[in-house]
XYZ file of C-alpha atoms in Angstrom:
588
model
C -55.738 -20.726 -17.021
C -53.331 -18.770 -14.867
C -49.776 -18.717 -16.209
C -47.338 -18.133 -13.386
C -44.682 -20.017 -11.563
C -45.006 -19.917 -7.782
C -42.044 -20.807 -5.636
C -42.665 -23.532 -3.087
C -40.088 -22.224 -0.650
C -41.806 -22.301 2.735
C -41.765 -19.111 4.693
C -41.147 -16.602 1.910
C -44.444 -14.858 2.477
C -44.141 -15.216 6.244
C -40.738 -13.555 6.099
C -42.237 -10.386 4.660
C -44.939 -8.044 5.801
C -46.414 -8.229 2.309
C -50.038 -7.768 1.409
C -51.044 -6.229 4.745
C -53.541 -3.922 3.069
C -54.755 -2.882 -0.345
C -53.419 0.244 -2.020
C -55.842 3.176 -1.902
C -56.306 6.338 -3.935
C -55.022 8.332 -0.965
C -51.839 6.263 -0.908
C -51.271 6.839 -4.626
C -51.822 10.568 -4.191
C -49.271 10.631 -1.356
C -46.659 8.506 -3.091
C -43.827 11.051 -3.210
C -44.060 11.926 0.487
C -44.448 8.279 1.563
C -40.824 7.174 1.525
C -41.293 3.552 2.587
C -42.672 2.464 -0.764
C -42.905 3.348 -4.464
C -46.505 2.999 -5.631
C -46.624 4.871 -8.933
C -44.718 5.161 -12.158
C -42.737 8.376 -11.837
C -42.534 8.186 -8.018
C -45.682 10.314 -7.961
C -48.349 10.733 -10.616
C -46.840 14.154 -11.461
C -43.824 12.155 -12.775
C -41.214 14.296 -11.004
C -39.153 11.211 -10.040
C -37.997 13.018 -6.926
C -37.559 11.501 -3.467
C -37.548 13.588 -0.267
C -35.170 11.051 1.296
C -31.780 12.454 2.302
C -30.339 9.590 4.382
C -28.231 8.948 1.297
C -26.538 12.183 0.268
C -23.489 13.781 -1.311
C -21.348 13.117 1.750
C -22.022 9.379 2.083
C -23.057 8.090 -1.336
C -19.568 6.596 -1.642
C -20.713 4.031 0.939
C -23.627 2.740 -1.176
C -23.175 -1.033 -1.598
C -25.048 -3.851 -3.349
C -27.708 -5.520 -1.194
C -28.850 -8.171 -3.673
C -29.250 -8.864 -7.377
C -32.060 -10.698 -9.134
C -31.618 -12.329 -12.554
C -34.553 -12.419 -14.957
C -32.963 -15.604 -16.292
C -33.721 -17.693 -19.351
C -33.287 -16.702 -22.956
C -35.958 -14.007 -22.938
C -33.871 -10.905 -22.457
C -33.545 -7.918 -24.789
C -34.165 -4.434 -23.397
C -35.239 -4.044 -19.750
C -36.950 -0.673 -19.272
C -39.096 -1.300 -16.194
C -39.566 0.955 -13.184
C -40.023 -1.115 -9.998
C -43.064 -0.790 -7.744
C -42.389 -1.360 -4.006
C -45.161 -2.119 -1.504
C -45.229 -3.854 1.886
C -41.934 -5.654 1.469
C -42.481 -6.770 -2.125
C -40.995 -5.374 -5.307
C -42.864 -5.801 -8.602
C -41.085 -5.495 -11.925
C -42.013 -6.215 -15.515
C -39.634 -7.821 -17.980
C -39.200 -8.138 -21.719
C -41.711 -10.300 -23.583
C -44.502 -9.214 -21.172
C -43.474 -10.890 -17.935
C -43.954 -9.834 -14.323
C -42.085 -10.774 -11.146
C -42.818 -10.347 -7.439
C -39.627 -10.240 -5.341
C -38.937 -10.145 -1.597
C -37.228 -6.774 -1.055
C -35.201 -7.994 1.919
C -33.670 -11.038 0.256
C -34.101 -10.566 -3.510
C -35.845 -13.948 -3.677
C -38.616 -14.518 -6.200
C -42.134 -14.932 -4.799
C -43.965 -15.496 -8.069
C -43.553 -14.982 -11.799
C -46.168 -14.429 -14.517
C -45.583 -14.965 -18.248
C -48.180 -13.588 -20.693
C -47.200 -16.215 -23.307
C -47.602 -13.990 -26.315
C -49.248 -15.201 -29.519
C -47.462 -15.502 -32.834
C -47.545 -12.415 -35.002
C -47.111 -9.582 -32.516
C -45.795 -6.393 -34.129
C -43.723 -4.346 -31.665
C -41.815 -1.665 -33.535
C -39.036 -1.011 -31.046
C -38.008 -4.098 -29.068
C -40.053 -6.345 -26.772
C -39.823 -3.996 -23.789
C -42.185 -3.230 -20.915
C -41.899 -0.079 -18.797
C -43.607 -1.103 -15.590
C -46.735 -1.857 -13.616
C -49.443 -0.137 -11.567
C -50.767 -1.204 -8.175
C -54.207 -0.611 -6.650
C -56.353 -2.451 -4.135
C -55.156 -6.036 -3.984
C -54.094 -6.131 -7.630
C -51.025 -5.389 -9.706
C -51.598 -4.407 -13.358
C -49.492 -4.333 -16.519
C -49.847 -4.271 -20.288
C -48.678 -6.791 -22.861
C -47.203 -6.707 -26.356
C -50.391 -8.214 -27.802
C -52.273 -5.088 -26.648
C -53.916 -6.426 -23.493
C -54.149 -5.166 -19.925
C -53.837 -7.806 -17.205
C -54.813 -7.615 -13.523
C -53.039 -10.057 -11.213
C -53.562 -10.763 -7.545
C -50.558 -9.073 -5.924
C -50.166 -11.827 -3.347
C -50.359 -14.890 -5.588
C -49.884 -13.792 -9.200
C -53.241 -15.332 -10.121
C -55.094 -13.683 -13.014
C -58.008 -11.537 -11.827
C -58.969 -10.260 -15.278
C -57.419 -9.933 -18.738
C -58.826 -7.410 -21.231
C -58.096 -6.564 -24.861
C -57.030 -2.981 -25.543
C -56.880 -3.322 -29.333
C -56.131 -5.761 -32.194
C -52.457 -6.762 -32.225
C -52.864 -8.117 -35.771
C -53.449 -4.546 -36.947
C -50.165 -3.445 -35.347
C -51.382 -2.418 -31.889
C -49.288 -3.229 -28.828
C -48.827 -1.830 -25.319
C -45.581 -1.147 -23.479
C -46.214 1.631 -20.933
C -46.910 1.473 -17.218
C -50.651 2.017 -16.612
C -51.902 5.001 -14.606
C -54.536 4.704 -11.866
C -56.781 7.605 -10.838
C -59.900 7.374 -8.668
C -60.360 3.657 -9.191
C -59.856 3.835 -12.960
C -56.933 2.208 -14.712
C -55.846 4.421 -17.613
C -53.969 3.048 -20.620
C -52.752 4.283 -23.981
C -51.654 2.219 -26.979
C -48.628 1.619 -29.190
C -48.253 0.993 -32.909
C -47.868 4.355 -34.625
C -45.674 2.839 -37.332
C -48.572 0.614 -38.481
C -51.281 3.183 -39.189
C -53.185 2.527 -35.989
C -55.257 5.201 -34.228
C -53.989 6.519 -30.906
C -56.394 6.387 -27.985
C -56.631 6.615 -24.211
C -58.906 4.188 -22.368
C -60.194 4.029 -18.789
C -61.403 0.841 -17.103
C -62.875 -0.014 -13.749
C -59.797 -1.265 -11.886
C -61.788 -3.907 -10.039
C -63.593 -5.469 -13.012
C -61.646 -4.365 -16.077
C -64.846 -3.119 -17.732
C -64.346 -0.221 -20.153
C -65.656 3.100 -18.827
C -64.520 5.445 -21.585
C -62.456 5.407 -24.773
C -60.946 8.583 -26.204
C -59.360 8.443 -29.685
C -56.857 11.233 -30.194
C -56.989 11.641 -33.977
C -59.431 14.172 -35.373
C -62.596 12.648 -36.822
C -62.975 9.632 -34.510
C -65.811 9.135 -32.032
C -65.246 8.488 -28.360
C -67.181 6.236 -25.965
C -68.508 6.812 -22.444
C -70.326 4.120 -20.440
C -71.184 2.120 -23.529
C -72.531 5.096 -25.503
C -70.902 7.180 -28.222
C -69.439 10.402 -26.875
C -68.218 13.460 -28.741
C -66.075 13.319 -31.848
C -62.420 14.208 -31.505
C -62.302 17.484 -33.427
C -63.972 18.225 -36.745
C -63.908 15.648 -39.511
C -61.318 16.538 -42.191
C -60.498 19.878 -40.567
C -56.753 19.168 -40.588
C -56.579 15.848 -42.453
C -57.132 15.345 -46.206
C -59.638 12.746 -47.400
C -59.654 9.555 -45.351
C -56.130 9.890 -43.982
C -57.549 10.402 -40.458
C -58.786 6.803 -40.442
C -55.210 5.492 -40.172
C -53.722 8.636 -38.678
C -51.333 7.273 -36.039
C -50.911 9.392 -32.913
C -50.174 6.424 -30.626
C -50.298 7.250 -26.899
C -47.545 4.757 -26.237
C -45.649 6.254 -23.308
C -48.538 6.573 -20.860
C -49.637 9.688 -19.017
C -49.409 11.785 -15.876
C -52.081 13.142 -13.548
C -52.308 16.697 -12.243
C -54.412 16.552 -9.076
C -54.586 20.365 -8.806
C -56.576 20.628 -12.047
C -57.933 17.046 -12.054
C -56.415 16.435 -15.478
C -54.829 13.467 -17.206
C -52.030 14.569 -19.530
C -51.044 12.258 -22.386
C -48.673 12.726 -25.265
C -49.503 11.570 -28.775
C -47.136 10.104 -31.318
C -46.315 10.742 -34.944
C -49.038 11.049 -37.550
C -49.132 8.202 -40.054
C -47.577 7.801 -42.501
C -44.276 9.568 -41.894
C -44.415 10.941 -45.468
C -45.978 14.321 -44.679
C -46.741 15.119 -48.328
C -49.421 12.429 -48.341
C -51.065 14.167 -45.387
C -51.050 17.521 -47.229
C -48.707 18.778 -44.538
C -45.831 20.018 -46.643
C -47.737 22.551 -48.708
C -48.984 25.295 -46.421
C -48.740 26.689 -42.924
C -52.300 27.850 -42.305
C -53.277 25.063 -39.895
C -55.187 22.995 -42.461
C -52.374 20.449 -42.594
C -51.639 20.247 -38.869
C -52.998 16.682 -38.515
C -54.550 17.099 -35.085
C -54.067 15.716 -32.501
C -50.902 13.850 -33.492
C -47.535 15.029 -32.071
C -49.361 16.830 -29.257
C -49.898 16.966 -25.495
C -53.540 16.552 -24.497
C -55.347 17.358 -21.242
C -58.172 14.883 -20.562
C -61.016 14.813 -18.004
C -60.391 11.570 -16.049
C -64.119 11.045 -15.385
C -65.342 11.287 -18.989
C -62.382 11.125 -21.367
C -63.246 14.511 -22.850
C -60.328 16.594 -24.160
C -59.924 19.771 -22.096
C -57.036 21.286 -24.049
C -54.222 20.424 -26.399
C -50.804 21.785 -27.290
C -49.275 20.536 -30.532
C -45.491 20.496 -30.370
C -44.942 19.626 -34.051
C -47.832 20.513 -36.379
C -47.306 19.355 -39.970
C -44.958 16.735 -38.510
C -42.644 15.089 -41.051
C -39.641 13.677 -39.142
C -41.244 11.191 -36.690
C -41.007 13.659 -33.821
C -43.473 11.920 -31.533
C -45.138 14.126 -28.926
C -45.428 11.343 -26.355
C -42.679 12.406 -23.947
C -43.771 12.742 -20.330
C -45.419 15.920 -19.064
C -44.248 16.751 -15.526
C -46.334 18.912 -13.172
C -44.196 21.115 -10.903
C -44.002 24.479 -9.142
C -41.263 26.846 -10.222
C -39.198 29.008 -7.906
C -41.841 31.743 -7.984
C -44.529 29.298 -6.876
C -46.190 29.215 -10.304
C -47.789 25.895 -11.279
C -46.389 24.669 -14.564
C -45.995 21.656 -16.835
C -42.660 20.826 -18.444
C -41.899 18.441 -21.292
C -38.786 17.771 -23.373
C -39.871 16.848 -26.887
C -38.294 14.576 -29.440
C -38.146 17.610 -31.734
C -35.374 19.082 -29.551
C -37.341 21.814 -27.714
C -38.022 21.997 -23.970
C -41.509 23.396 -23.322
C -43.098 25.010 -20.270
C -46.915 25.090 -20.287
C -49.598 26.562 -18.058
C -51.158 23.948 -15.756
C -54.693 25.376 -16.031
C -55.135 25.168 -19.781
C -51.952 23.789 -21.360
C -51.145 27.192 -22.870
C -47.605 27.840 -24.068
C -45.367 29.731 -21.610
C -41.912 29.274 -23.122
C -39.834 26.911 -25.215
C -36.085 26.602 -25.685
C -33.774 24.165 -27.479
C -32.196 21.556 -25.217
C -30.045 19.953 -27.922
C -27.443 21.825 -29.902
C -28.149 21.346 -33.594
C -31.860 21.663 -34.383
C -32.071 21.980 -38.156
C -35.755 21.464 -39.014
C -36.926 24.706 -37.322
C -35.374 28.106 -36.705
C -37.175 28.442 -33.382
C -40.666 28.871 -31.922
C -43.072 31.781 -32.321
C -44.932 33.509 -29.474
C -47.519 30.700 -29.417
C -44.958 27.899 -29.409
C -45.522 27.010 -33.053
C -42.336 25.995 -34.896
C -40.766 28.390 -37.361
C -39.975 25.827 -40.036
C -36.899 25.554 -42.187
C -38.925 24.271 -45.132
C -35.802 23.240 -47.037
C -35.177 20.744 -44.248
C -38.452 18.902 -44.802
C -37.899 15.551 -46.609
C -38.797 15.968 -50.266
C -42.001 14.950 -52.018
C -41.427 11.675 -53.906
C -44.245 12.564 -56.300
C -42.122 15.489 -57.478
C -39.037 13.316 -58.034
C -38.057 12.304 -61.537
C -38.634 8.616 -60.816
C -41.538 9.193 -58.424
C -39.922 6.772 -55.965
C -37.708 8.791 -53.657
C -37.974 12.368 -52.540
C -35.032 14.655 -51.873
C -32.779 13.446 -49.056
C -32.198 15.953 -46.254
C -30.088 15.838 -43.131
C -32.287 16.596 -40.138
C -31.317 17.050 -36.508
C -32.283 15.705 -34.081
C -32.820 12.235 -35.500
C -36.231 10.590 -35.375
C -35.171 8.915 -32.112
C -35.249 12.404 -30.721
C -33.412 14.952 -28.694
C -35.076 12.939 -25.964
C -36.974 9.704 -26.482
C -39.034 7.755 -23.936
C -36.414 7.833 -21.144
C -37.904 9.951 -18.359
C -36.327 13.118 -17.044
C -36.537 14.126 -13.380
C -37.292 17.324 -11.480
C -35.585 18.257 -8.217
C -37.643 20.102 -5.632
C -34.293 20.904 -3.998
C -32.677 22.751 -6.927
C -35.690 23.639 -9.063
C -33.915 22.145 -12.098
C -34.848 19.382 -14.520
C -32.338 16.645 -15.346
C -32.864 15.625 -18.943
C -31.332 12.556 -20.644
C -30.755 13.690 -24.231
C -28.911 12.632 -27.370
C -27.030 14.666 -29.951
C -27.631 12.944 -33.282
C -29.144 13.575 -36.693
C -30.303 11.597 -39.701
C -30.435 11.432 -43.442
C -34.158 11.103 -44.170
C -36.202 10.843 -47.363
C -39.815 10.142 -48.305
C -41.168 7.294 -50.407
C -44.601 6.376 -51.778
C -46.707 4.258 -49.405
C -50.235 2.896 -49.121
C -51.919 1.538 -46.019
C -52.173 -2.209 -45.495
C -53.442 -3.616 -42.211
C -50.623 -4.991 -40.087
C -47.858 -3.691 -42.377
C -45.375 -0.931 -41.660
C -46.800 2.426 -42.738
C -43.860 4.807 -42.951
C -43.272 6.110 -46.442
C -39.797 7.188 -45.366
C -36.240 5.911 -45.147
C -33.493 7.099 -42.820
C -29.977 6.634 -41.523
C -29.029 7.925 -38.064
C -25.636 9.562 -37.572
C -23.879 11.048 -34.516
C -23.465 14.824 -34.595
C -20.195 14.819 -32.613
C -17.173 12.565 -32.431
C -16.726 12.768 -28.667
C -20.290 12.032 -27.481
C -23.869 11.156 -28.343
C -25.572 10.993 -24.944
C -25.870 14.137 -22.848
C -27.433 14.414 -19.383
C -28.301 18.084 -18.907
C -29.353 20.043 -15.828
C -31.850 22.604 -17.168
C -33.308 25.639 -15.400
C -36.959 25.649 -16.569
C -37.344 29.375 -15.806
C -34.624 30.382 -18.250
C -33.771 27.318 -20.321
C -30.141 27.638 -19.246
C -28.081 24.431 -19.092
C -26.455 24.416 -15.656
C -24.235 21.426 -16.341
C -23.815 18.627 -18.853
C -22.488 15.075 -18.626
C -21.385 13.693 -21.986
C -21.444 9.988 -22.833
C -19.946 8.150 -25.816
C -23.070 6.058 -26.428
C -26.693 7.231 -26.461
C -28.456 7.654 -23.122
C -31.608 5.543 -22.973
C -32.389 5.166 -19.250
C -34.470 7.113 -16.772
C -33.320 9.690 -14.217
C -34.103 10.134 -10.503
C -33.350 12.976 -8.068
C -33.283 13.058 -4.273
C -33.334 15.580 -1.424
C -29.846 14.327 -0.624
C -28.584 16.303 -3.622
C -28.161 13.288 -5.893
C -29.093 12.557 -9.505
C -29.110 8.893 -10.568
C -29.075 7.428 -14.066
C -27.381 4.660 -16.036
C -25.431 4.301 -19.264
C -25.413 1.713 -22.083
C -21.973 0.512 -21.008
C -23.452 -0.634 -17.696
C -22.535 2.168 -15.293
C -25.089 3.180 -12.679
C -24.035 6.698 -11.651
C -24.843 9.186 -8.886
C -24.148 12.837 -9.756
C -23.982 15.969 -7.632
C -27.215 17.796 -8.554
C -25.529 21.228 -8.316
C -22.314 20.564 -10.227
C -22.731 17.371 -12.260
C -19.697 15.801 -10.609
C -19.732 11.999 -10.554
C -19.879 10.995 -6.886
C -20.372 7.206 -7.216
C -20.712 4.581 -9.908
C -21.233 0.834 -10.137
C -20.737 -1.502 -13.097
C -23.895 -3.601 -13.557
C -22.633 -5.824 -16.364
C -25.086 -4.746 -19.066
C -26.484 -1.534 -20.504
C -28.964 0.374 -18.350
C -32.172 1.434 -20.071
C -34.356 1.089 -16.970
C -35.658 3.548 -14.402
C -34.188 3.906 -10.869
C -36.225 4.217 -7.665
C -35.383 4.727 -3.990
C -37.149 4.010 -0.713
C -36.533 3.646 3.024
C -36.570 0.331 4.903
C -35.644 -0.208 8.569
C -34.030 3.230 8.716
C -31.810 2.629 5.700
C -32.131 4.057 2.191
C -32.242 1.666 -0.769
C -31.825 2.297 -4.497
C -32.846 -0.093 -7.272
C -32.305 -0.115 -11.027
C -32.638 -2.812 -13.695
C -29.816 -3.533 -16.128
C -30.322 -5.080 -19.562
C -29.283 -3.493 -22.869
C -31.824 -3.160 -25.659
C -34.649 -0.888 -26.764
C -34.870 1.018 -30.034
C -31.203 2.024 -30.461
C -29.751 -1.356 -31.494
C -32.752 -1.950 -33.794
C -33.072 1.442 -35.511
C -29.826 3.247 -34.760
C -27.987 3.026 -38.092
C -24.387 4.163 -37.711
C -25.045 4.773 -34.027
C -26.125 1.159 -33.540
C -22.841 -0.023 -35.031
C -21.001 2.067 -32.465
C -22.649 0.181 -29.576
C -23.038 -3.311 -31.045
C -20.409 -4.668 -28.643
C -22.670 -4.093 -25.623
C -23.946 -7.179 -23.851
C -27.592 -7.953 -23.263
C -28.541 -8.822 -19.736
C -31.444 -8.892 -17.359
C -30.459 -8.212 -13.752
C -32.241 -6.191 -11.089
C -29.717 -4.497 -8.799
C -30.615 -3.223 -5.328
C -28.205 -1.120 -3.262
C -28.319 0.054 0.355
C -26.567 2.526 2.584
C -25.778 0.626 5.806
C -26.764 2.500 8.974
C -23.260 2.408 10.361
C -21.951 4.150 7.208
C -24.685 6.776 6.862
C -22.689 9.396 8.750
C -19.283 8.375 7.383
C -17.448 10.596 4.915
């Protein structure tokens, strides 16, 4: 039975030009250049989050005013991390607890609402968030916290199909925006803290039928068109015993698509358990304990699910430095085609687009303690004394040596997406300067139970700030400017041809910066912390900007001393849309 609430207000659909035509592959491929809509997560499947619009610019951004606000209402709030999709006069957003809304972009009025009505016993590790939807044909798609992918009719909200990604009772969930390429809807999975196995799946977007399934932990078999496909790596090559069976590596942030090389690029999360000594990772550095392909970036053939290449950011991972952060395809100032990614481990990497090979890596946070740097292949040069101790070597066998590691396990950068500006050639990276006390403990796997084998307490590294938005030159690694914030930054970033950089803060400010200098040019108080992702588009000759406000996510749940610093912040759930009126576009 379909679960949505349709408004009975006559004329809502007639008042919009919605649903004039289905979304095509060509439209998705052209998303960045097509300024009248936003059809993909990342404002382009390369994830640059850049708009060529310059109606709104440094000279007139002061005249940006609210157009309308939409409340998600009810008691189901918590963190709101969605990126809106805009098509033919309708905006689609996802909300906490696996909800979706269709909204008239001219009036802010709800057209329909869908509630997944989650079962008892879901196991999300890091709040009940959802990061957005995908649109294709006549359908709008999103994932749910009980590890399902749902296709809805974009016009009515009726369920077209509803498919299971994995077993939520084993700790699987799904929070990312899906990715659509050539009629396939591509999804990852969440649940790395429960000993699940990371995977990427592709389904026929029209029917929901599984086309291929690619596990990302060494030793597991894939599937293509109902038949077993090749194994991921060599059994037990980098995992001891049966540890690969519950090896983690969740692909929980979703992926990007590089059309030039026809490659899906996904990041993989932490190996499980966190206690690296159980994975034989703390005892050598010869590659046998690398635990492939956890904490890596992986290039995948979109037609077959075969792995083309991999780059492991943190082999022998022991600090929960997930490798899931977005991989952005871009051209540098010399016209070279590159990938860039800012890892939780604190390093900013540039990779070759053809094969994922390491080009360069530099720190983008100030106090990396677990590694002294990277070698010529991008492999970390470990500070072994900064690896959490082996509990088996402790006198009581219950708690290994406590170390202070920086960055914290929430990362130099977590899920919140950075942006690339085609105007400046710089990346704008939302980062955090924090560390943690961390120690290892004994642990055994139990289905559906947390599988960490570690304890931790997060602490700020500096008294005057935690969050830091940095403008980074990817050719040199130089930080061009920095904006410091008292509380952690947890929201996405967007850039525009008008010379603007947009992001939000936990205290509710939605801010526009000068992309060259970092000067604050405009800000608006939204009433709750911003952990969502801004977008912009053009309508009737005017430029609009939208962001969702609603404090939550992993920081208040896992943040230790940092969480106490921001426990005064209010939860919310409001979608804010701003416009630059035509008559003010040329005003200074």
